[in-house]
Coordinates of C-alpha atoms and ligand atoms in Angstrom, one line a residue:
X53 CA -24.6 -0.9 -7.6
X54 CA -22.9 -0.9 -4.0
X55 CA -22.0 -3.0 -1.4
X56 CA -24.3 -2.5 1.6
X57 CA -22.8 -5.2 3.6
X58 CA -19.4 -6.3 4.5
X59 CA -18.2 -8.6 6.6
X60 CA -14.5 -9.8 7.2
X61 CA -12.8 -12.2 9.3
X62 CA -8.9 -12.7 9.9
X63 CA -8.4 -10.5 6.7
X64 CA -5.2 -8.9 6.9
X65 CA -5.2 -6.9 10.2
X66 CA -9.0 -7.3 11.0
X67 CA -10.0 -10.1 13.4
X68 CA -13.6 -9.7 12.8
X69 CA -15.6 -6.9 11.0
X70 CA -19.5 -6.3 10.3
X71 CA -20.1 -3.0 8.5
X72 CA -23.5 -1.7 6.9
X73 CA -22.3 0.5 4.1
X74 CA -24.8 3.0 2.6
X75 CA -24.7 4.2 -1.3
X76 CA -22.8 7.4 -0.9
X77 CA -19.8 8.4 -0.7
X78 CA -17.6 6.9 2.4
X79 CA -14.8 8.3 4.1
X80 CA -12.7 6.0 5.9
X81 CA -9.8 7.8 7.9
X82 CA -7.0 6.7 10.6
X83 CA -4.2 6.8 11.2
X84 CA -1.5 4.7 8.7
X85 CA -1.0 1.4 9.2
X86 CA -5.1 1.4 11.0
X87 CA -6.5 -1.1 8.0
X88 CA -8.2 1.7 5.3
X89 CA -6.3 0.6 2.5
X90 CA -7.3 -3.4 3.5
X91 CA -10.8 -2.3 3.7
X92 CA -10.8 -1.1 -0.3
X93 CA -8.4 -4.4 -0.7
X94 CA -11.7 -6.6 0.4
X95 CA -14.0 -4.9 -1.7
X96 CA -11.4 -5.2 -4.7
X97 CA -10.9 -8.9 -4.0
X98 CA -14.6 -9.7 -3.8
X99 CA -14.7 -8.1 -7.4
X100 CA -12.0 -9.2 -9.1
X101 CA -10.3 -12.4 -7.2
X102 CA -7.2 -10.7 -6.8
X103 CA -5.3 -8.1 -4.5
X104 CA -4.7 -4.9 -6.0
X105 CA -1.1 -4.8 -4.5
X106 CA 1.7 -7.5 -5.1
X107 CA 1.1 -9.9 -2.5
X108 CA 0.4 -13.6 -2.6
X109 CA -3.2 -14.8 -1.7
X110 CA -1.9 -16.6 1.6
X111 CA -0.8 -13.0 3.0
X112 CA -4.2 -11.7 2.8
X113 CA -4.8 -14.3 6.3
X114 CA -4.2 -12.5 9.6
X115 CA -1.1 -13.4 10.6
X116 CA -2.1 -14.8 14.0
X117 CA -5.3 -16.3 12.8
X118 CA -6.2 -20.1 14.1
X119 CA -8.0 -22.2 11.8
X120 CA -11.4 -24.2 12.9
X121 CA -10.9 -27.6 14.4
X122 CA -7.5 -28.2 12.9
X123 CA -8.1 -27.2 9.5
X124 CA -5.7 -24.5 8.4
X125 CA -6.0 -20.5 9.0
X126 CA -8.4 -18.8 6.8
X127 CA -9.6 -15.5 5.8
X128 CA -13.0 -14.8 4.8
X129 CA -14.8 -11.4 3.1
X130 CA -18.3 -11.6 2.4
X131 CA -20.3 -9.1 0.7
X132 CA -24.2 -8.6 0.4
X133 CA -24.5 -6.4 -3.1
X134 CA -27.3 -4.5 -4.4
X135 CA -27.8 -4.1 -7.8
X136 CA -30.0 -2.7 -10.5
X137 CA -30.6 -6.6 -11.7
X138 CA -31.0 -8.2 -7.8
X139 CA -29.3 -8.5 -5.1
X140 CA -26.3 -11.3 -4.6
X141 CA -24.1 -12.2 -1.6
X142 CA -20.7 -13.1 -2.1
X143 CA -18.1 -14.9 -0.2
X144 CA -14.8 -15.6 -0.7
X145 CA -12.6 -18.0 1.9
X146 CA -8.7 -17.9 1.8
X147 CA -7.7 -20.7 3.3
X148 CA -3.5 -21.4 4.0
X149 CA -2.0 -24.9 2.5
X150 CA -0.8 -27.1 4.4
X151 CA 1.0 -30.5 4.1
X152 CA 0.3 -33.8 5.5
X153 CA 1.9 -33.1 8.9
X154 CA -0.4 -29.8 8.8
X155 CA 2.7 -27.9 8.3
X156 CA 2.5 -24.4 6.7
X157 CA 3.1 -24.5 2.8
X158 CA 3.7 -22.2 0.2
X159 CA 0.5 -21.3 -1.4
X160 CA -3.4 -20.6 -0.9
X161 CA -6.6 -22.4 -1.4
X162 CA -9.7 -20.0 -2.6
X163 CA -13.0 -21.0 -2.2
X164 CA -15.8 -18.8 -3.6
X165 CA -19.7 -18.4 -2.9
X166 CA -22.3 -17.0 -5.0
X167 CA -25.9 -16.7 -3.3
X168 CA -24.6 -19.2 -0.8
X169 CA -24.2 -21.6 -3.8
X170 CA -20.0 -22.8 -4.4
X171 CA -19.0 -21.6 -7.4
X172 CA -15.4 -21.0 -9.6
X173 CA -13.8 -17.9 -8.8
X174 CA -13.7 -17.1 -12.5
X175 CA -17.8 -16.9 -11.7
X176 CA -17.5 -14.4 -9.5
X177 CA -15.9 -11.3 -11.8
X178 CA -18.3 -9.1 -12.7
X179 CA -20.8 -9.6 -10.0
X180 CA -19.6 -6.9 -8.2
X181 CA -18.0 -4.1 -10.1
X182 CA -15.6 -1.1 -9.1
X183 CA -13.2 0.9 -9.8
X184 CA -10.1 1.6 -7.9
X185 CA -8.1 4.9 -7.9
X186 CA -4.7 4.8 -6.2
X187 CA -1.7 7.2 -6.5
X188 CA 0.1 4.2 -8.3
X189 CA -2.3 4.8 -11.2
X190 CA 0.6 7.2 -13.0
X191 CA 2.1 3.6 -13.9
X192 CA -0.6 3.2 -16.2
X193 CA 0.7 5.8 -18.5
X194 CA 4.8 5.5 -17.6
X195 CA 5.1 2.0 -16.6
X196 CA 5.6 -1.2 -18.6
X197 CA 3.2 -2.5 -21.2
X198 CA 1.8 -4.9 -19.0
X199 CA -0.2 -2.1 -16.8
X200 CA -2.3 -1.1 -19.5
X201 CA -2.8 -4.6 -20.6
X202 CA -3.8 -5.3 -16.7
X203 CA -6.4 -2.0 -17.0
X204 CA -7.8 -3.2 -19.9
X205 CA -8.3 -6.7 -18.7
X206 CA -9.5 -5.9 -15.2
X207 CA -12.0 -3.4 -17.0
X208 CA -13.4 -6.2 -19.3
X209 CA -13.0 -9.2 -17.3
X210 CA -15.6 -7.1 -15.1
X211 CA -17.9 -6.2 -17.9
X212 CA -17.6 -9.8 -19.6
X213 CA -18.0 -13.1 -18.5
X214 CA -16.5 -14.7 -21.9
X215 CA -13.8 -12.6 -22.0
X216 CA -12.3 -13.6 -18.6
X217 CA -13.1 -17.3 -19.5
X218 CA -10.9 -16.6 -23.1
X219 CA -8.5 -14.7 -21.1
X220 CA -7.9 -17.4 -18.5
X221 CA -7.8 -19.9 -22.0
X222 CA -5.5 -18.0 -23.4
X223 CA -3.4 -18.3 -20.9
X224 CA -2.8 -21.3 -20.4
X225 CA -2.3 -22.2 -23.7
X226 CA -0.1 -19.5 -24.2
X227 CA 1.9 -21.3 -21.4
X228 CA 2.1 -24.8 -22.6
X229 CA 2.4 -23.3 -26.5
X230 CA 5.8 -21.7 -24.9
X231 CA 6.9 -24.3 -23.0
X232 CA 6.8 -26.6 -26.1
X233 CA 8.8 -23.6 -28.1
X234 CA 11.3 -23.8 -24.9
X235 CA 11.5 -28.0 -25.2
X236 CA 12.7 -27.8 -28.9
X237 CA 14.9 -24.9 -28.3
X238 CA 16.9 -26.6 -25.4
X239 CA 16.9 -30.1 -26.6
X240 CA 18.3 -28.3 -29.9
X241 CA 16.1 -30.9 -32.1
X242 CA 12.8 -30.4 -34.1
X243 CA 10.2 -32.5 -34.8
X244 CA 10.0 -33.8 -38.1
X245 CA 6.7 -32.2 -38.4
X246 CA 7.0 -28.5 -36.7
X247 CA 3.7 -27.1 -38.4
X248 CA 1.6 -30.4 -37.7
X249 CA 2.6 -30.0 -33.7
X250 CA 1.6 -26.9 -33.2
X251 CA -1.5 -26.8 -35.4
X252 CA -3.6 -26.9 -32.5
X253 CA -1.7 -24.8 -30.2
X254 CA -1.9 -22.1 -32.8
X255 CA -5.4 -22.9 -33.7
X256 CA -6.6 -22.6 -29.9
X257 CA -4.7 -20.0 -29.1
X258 CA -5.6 -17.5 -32.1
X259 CA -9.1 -18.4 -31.7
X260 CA -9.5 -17.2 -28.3
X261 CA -7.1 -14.2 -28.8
X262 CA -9.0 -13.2 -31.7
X263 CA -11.9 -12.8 -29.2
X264 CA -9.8 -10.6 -26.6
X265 CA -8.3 -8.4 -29.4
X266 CA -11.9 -7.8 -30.5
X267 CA -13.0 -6.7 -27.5
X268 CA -9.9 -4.8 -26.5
X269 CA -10.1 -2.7 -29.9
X270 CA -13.8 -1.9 -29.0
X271 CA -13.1 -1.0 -25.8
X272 CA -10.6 1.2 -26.7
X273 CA -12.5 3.1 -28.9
X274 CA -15.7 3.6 -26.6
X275 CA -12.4 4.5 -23.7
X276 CA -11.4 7.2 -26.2
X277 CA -14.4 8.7 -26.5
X278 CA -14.9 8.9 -22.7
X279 CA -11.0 9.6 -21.8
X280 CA -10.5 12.1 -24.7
X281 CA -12.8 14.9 -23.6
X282 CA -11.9 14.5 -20.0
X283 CA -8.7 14.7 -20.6
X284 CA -8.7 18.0 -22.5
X285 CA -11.0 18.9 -19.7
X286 CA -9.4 18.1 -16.4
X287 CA -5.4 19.7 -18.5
X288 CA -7.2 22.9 -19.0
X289 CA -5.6 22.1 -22.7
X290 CA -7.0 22.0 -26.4
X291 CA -6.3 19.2 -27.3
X292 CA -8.0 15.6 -26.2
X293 CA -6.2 12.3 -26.2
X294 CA -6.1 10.0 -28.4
X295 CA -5.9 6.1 -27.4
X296 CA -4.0 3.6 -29.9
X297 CA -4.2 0.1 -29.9
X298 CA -0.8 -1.0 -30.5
X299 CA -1.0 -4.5 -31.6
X300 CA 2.4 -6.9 -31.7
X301 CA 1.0 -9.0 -34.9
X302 CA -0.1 -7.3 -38.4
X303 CA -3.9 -7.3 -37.6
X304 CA -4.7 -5.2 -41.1
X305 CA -8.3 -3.9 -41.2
X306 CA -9.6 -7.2 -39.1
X307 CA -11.8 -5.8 -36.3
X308 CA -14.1 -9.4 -35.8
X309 CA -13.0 -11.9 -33.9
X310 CA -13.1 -14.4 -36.7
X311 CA -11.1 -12.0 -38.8
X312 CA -8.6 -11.0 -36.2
X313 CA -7.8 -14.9 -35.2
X314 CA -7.3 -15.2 -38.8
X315 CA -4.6 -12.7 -38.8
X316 CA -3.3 -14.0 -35.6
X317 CA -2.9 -17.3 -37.0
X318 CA -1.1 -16.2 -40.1
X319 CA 1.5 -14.1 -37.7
X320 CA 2.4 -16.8 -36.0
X321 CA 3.0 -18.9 -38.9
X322 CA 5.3 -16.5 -40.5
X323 CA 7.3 -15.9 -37.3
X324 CA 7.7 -20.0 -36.6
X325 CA 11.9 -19.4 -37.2
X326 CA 12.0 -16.6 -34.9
X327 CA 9.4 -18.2 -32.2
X328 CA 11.3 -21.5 -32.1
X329 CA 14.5 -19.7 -32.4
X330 CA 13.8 -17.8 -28.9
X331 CA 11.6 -20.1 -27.3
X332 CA 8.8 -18.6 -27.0
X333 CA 5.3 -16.7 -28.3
X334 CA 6.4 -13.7 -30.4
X335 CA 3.3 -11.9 -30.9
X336 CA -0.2 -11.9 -29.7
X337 CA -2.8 -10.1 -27.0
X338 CA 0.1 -11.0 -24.6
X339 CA 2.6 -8.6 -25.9
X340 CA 0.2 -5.8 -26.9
X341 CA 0.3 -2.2 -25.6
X342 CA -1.6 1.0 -25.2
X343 CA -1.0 4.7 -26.7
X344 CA -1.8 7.7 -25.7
X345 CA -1.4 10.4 -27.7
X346 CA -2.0 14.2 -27.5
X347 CA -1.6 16.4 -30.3
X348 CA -0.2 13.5 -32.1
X349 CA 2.9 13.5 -29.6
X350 CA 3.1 10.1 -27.6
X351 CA 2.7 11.5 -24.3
X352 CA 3.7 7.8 -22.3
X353 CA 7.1 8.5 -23.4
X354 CA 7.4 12.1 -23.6
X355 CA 4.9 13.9 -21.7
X356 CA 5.5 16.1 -19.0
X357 CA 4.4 14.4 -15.2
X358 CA 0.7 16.6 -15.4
X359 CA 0.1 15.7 -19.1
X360 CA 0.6 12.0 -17.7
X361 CA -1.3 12.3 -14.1
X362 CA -4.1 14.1 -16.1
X363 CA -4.2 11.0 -18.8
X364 CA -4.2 8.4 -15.8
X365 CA -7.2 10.1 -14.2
X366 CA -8.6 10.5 -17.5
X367 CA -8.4 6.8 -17.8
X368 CA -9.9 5.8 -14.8
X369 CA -13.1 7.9 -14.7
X370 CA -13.5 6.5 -18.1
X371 CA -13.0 2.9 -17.3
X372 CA -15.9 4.0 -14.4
X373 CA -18.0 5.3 -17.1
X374 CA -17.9 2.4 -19.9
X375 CA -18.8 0.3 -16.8
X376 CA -21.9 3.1 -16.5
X377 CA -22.5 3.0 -19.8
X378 CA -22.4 -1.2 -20.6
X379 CA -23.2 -2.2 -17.3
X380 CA -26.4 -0.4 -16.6
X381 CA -25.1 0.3 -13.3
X382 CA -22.3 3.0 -12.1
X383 CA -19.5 0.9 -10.4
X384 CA -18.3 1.1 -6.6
X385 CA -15.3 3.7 -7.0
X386 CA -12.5 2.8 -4.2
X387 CA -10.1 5.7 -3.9
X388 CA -6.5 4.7 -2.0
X389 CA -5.4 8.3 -0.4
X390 CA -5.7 9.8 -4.4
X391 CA -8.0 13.0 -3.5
X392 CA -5.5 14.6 -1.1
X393 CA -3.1 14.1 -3.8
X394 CA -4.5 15.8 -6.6
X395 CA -4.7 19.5 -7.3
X396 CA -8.0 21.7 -7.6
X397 CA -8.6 21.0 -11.3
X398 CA -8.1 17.3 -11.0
X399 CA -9.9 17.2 -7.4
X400 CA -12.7 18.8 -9.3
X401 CA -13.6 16.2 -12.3
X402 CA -13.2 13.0 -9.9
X403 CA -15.6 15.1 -7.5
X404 CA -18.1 15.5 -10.0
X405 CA -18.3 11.5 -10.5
X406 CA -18.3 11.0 -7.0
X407 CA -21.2 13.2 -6.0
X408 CA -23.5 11.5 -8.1
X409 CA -27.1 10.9 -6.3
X410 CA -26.6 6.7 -5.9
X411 CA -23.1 6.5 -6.3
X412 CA -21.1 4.7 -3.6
X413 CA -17.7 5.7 -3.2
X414 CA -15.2 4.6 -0.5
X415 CA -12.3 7.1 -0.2
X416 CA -9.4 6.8 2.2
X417 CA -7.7 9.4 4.1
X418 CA -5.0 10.0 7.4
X419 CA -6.0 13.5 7.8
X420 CA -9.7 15.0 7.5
X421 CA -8.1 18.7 7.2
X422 CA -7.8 17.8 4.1
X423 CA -11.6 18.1 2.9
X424 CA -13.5 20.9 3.0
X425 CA -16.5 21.5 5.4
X426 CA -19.0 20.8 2.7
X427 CA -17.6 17.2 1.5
X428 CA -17.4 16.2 5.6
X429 CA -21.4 17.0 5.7
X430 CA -22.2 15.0 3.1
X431 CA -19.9 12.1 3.3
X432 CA -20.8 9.1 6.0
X433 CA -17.5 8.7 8.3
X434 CA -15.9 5.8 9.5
X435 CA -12.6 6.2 11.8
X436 CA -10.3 3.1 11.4
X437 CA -7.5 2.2 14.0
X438 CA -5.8 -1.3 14.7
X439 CA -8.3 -2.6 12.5
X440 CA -11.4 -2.1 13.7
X441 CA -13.7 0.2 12.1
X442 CA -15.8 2.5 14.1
X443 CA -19.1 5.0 13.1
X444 CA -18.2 8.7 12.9
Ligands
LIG191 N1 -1.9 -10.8 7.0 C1 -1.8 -9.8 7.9 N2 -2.1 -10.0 9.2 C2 -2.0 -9.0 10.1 N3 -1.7 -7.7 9.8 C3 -1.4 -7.4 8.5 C4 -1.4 -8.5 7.5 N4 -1.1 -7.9 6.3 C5 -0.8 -6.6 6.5 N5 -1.0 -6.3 7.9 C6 -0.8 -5.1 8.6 O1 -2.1 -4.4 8.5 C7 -1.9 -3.0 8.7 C8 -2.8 -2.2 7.9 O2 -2.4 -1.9 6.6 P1 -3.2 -1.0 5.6 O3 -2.3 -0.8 4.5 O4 -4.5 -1.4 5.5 O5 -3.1 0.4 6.5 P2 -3.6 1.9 6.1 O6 -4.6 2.3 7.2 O7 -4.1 1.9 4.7 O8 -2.3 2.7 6.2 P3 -1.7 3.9 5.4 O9 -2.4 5.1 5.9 O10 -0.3 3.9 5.9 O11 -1.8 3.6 3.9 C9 -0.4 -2.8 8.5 O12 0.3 -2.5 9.7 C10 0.1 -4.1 7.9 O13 1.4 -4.4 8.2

């Protein structure tokens, strides 16, 4: 699939943009602070509904934007997608709160079109997919828990519109499941009843995590045996990784997702001391994590800085590929300032995916001495400065 038409208004530091995109590879360069890394941002939004770097929604409005006829600031990316199912448009407007008085508050309304049509922004995952490659991708392997978890929802929240419906379920019941846990714990008393309250908390919320572990475990094993070779390949090594599931509740053999909300349920059952003791959801999806292992040595924790940049990019080509693979259609691949980075081996396998016949590919860069003759020739150029994007 790729995106043959964007357009953006008031998004970040672009006041108005209309850009015909071909399905190749793009190379987008400027100087820093010119708007390249907003550009991928967009795309990445339209896709997925959030920002791939820590900032709140309302940030993503140009700071000196007006709004229409006193209505607040807004920002607006719109997309026109081909795909191998049909073509869709999509449109997303981020719109600043205000209050009564029309004074700035915190916060950010999102309105989302499909086709032209309003829809939910959960509706609009997965109808664009990509991939996005940034130098912060090393977290995946060294950083917290919750970066793999985010990988391994982003990759299936893209693939599958009932797991991003469960996920968002789970969510919230997880929430008000915890906040209950937090009530009894401060007021220090228990209903007389403990199991009978939170029957249906515990009932809702193994049912739909049963559903994400299901998925996750599959994933994981079709990711392994994407990730595995690579990695062997792109470390010049022996060896191939392994990728572990490493589950916070007792899941046994359960691989369904009727069995594995069955063993959810019991786990939380047998932890209801501990849960109400701390306040809070002991074990679940939430509090799951990701191994990698080489040579049966857990390289997240003890591998050398190549062994884990060579699993990260490992990671990612797979998660492009299992798109490939159960999509029917390669996804866009957005690459934040990641090919400069890497060294000839590396360079070499994210090359390889990139110079696929159809494949679009937007790549940022500052400097173009950085490519060689060849990659220039083929690649479709775009200079960037102050936020305005310019042919050649
Ligand atoms: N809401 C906003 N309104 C206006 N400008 C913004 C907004 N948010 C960010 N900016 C500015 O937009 C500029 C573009 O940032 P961006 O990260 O896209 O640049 P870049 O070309 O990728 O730079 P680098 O090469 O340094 O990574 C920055 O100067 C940033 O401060």
């Amino acid at each position: 699939m790729y995106v043959h038409h964007l357009a953006l208004r008031d998004f970040r530091n672009y006041r108005r943009q209309d850009l015909a995109l071909p399905p190749a590879t793009i190379l987008l360069y400027g100087p820093n602070a010119a708007g390249k890394t907003s550009l991928l941002e967009a795309i990445f939004y339209l896709a997925t509904t959030r920002s791939p770097r820590l900032s709140s929604d309302r940030e993503l409005v140009r700071w000196d934007a007006v709004g229409e006829a006193g209505t607040p600031p807004f920002a607006r990316i719109a997309a026109e997608v081909e795909r191998r199912i049909g073509p869709v448009r999509l449109e997303v407007l981020v719109q600043r709160r205000t209050d009564d008085e029309g004074q700035p508050v915190n916060g950010a309304q999102k309105l989302v079109r499909i086709d032209k049509r309003p829809a939910r922004a959960l509706d609009l995952i997965g109808q664009l997919r990509v991939v996005l490659f940034t130098p912060a991708d090393l977290t995946l392997v060294d950083g917290p828990p919750a970066e793999r978890r985010r990988y391994l929802d982003i990759t299936l929240s893209q693939l599958d519109p009932h797991y991003v419906r469960t996920l968002a379920h789970y969510q919230k019941i997880l929430l008000q499941r915890n906040s209950l846990l937090r009530a009894w714990r401060e007021q220090r008393r228990l209903p007389r009843n403990v199991d009978a309250e939170l029957a249906f908390w515990d009932q809702e919320l193994a049912a739909a995590g049963g559903y994400l572990l299901a998925e996750r475990l599959r994933a994981v094993v079709e990711l392994g045996a994407l990730a595995g070779p690579l990695y062997r390949a792109i470390s010049g090594g022996e060896h191939e990784v392994q990728i572990e599931y490493e589950a916070s509740c007792d899941l046994g053999e359960a691989r369904d997702a009727g069995g594995l909300a069955e063993r959810l349920r019991r786990a939380f059952t047998a932890q209801r001391a501990d849960e109400i003791a701390r306040g809070q959801t002991l074990c679940g999806p939430h509090r799951d994590d990701l191994i990698f292992r080489v040579a049966g040595i857990d390289l997240g924790r003890y591998g050398s800085r190549g062994q884990q940049r060579s699993i990260a990019l490992a990671l990612k080509i797979g998660e492009a590929e299992l798109m490939r693979q159960r999509g029917g259609d390669a996804p866009v691949l957005l690459l934040d300032d990641v090919l400069s980075e890497l060294d000839a081996q590396r360079r070499a396998h994210l090359l390889d995916l990139i110079q696929r016949p159809g494949q679009q590919t937007l790549l940022t860069a500052t400097d173009l001495s950085d490519f060689s003759a060849d990659f220039l020739a083929a690649a479709r150029r775009f200079r960037i400065e102050d936020g305005q994007v310019f042919a050649g």
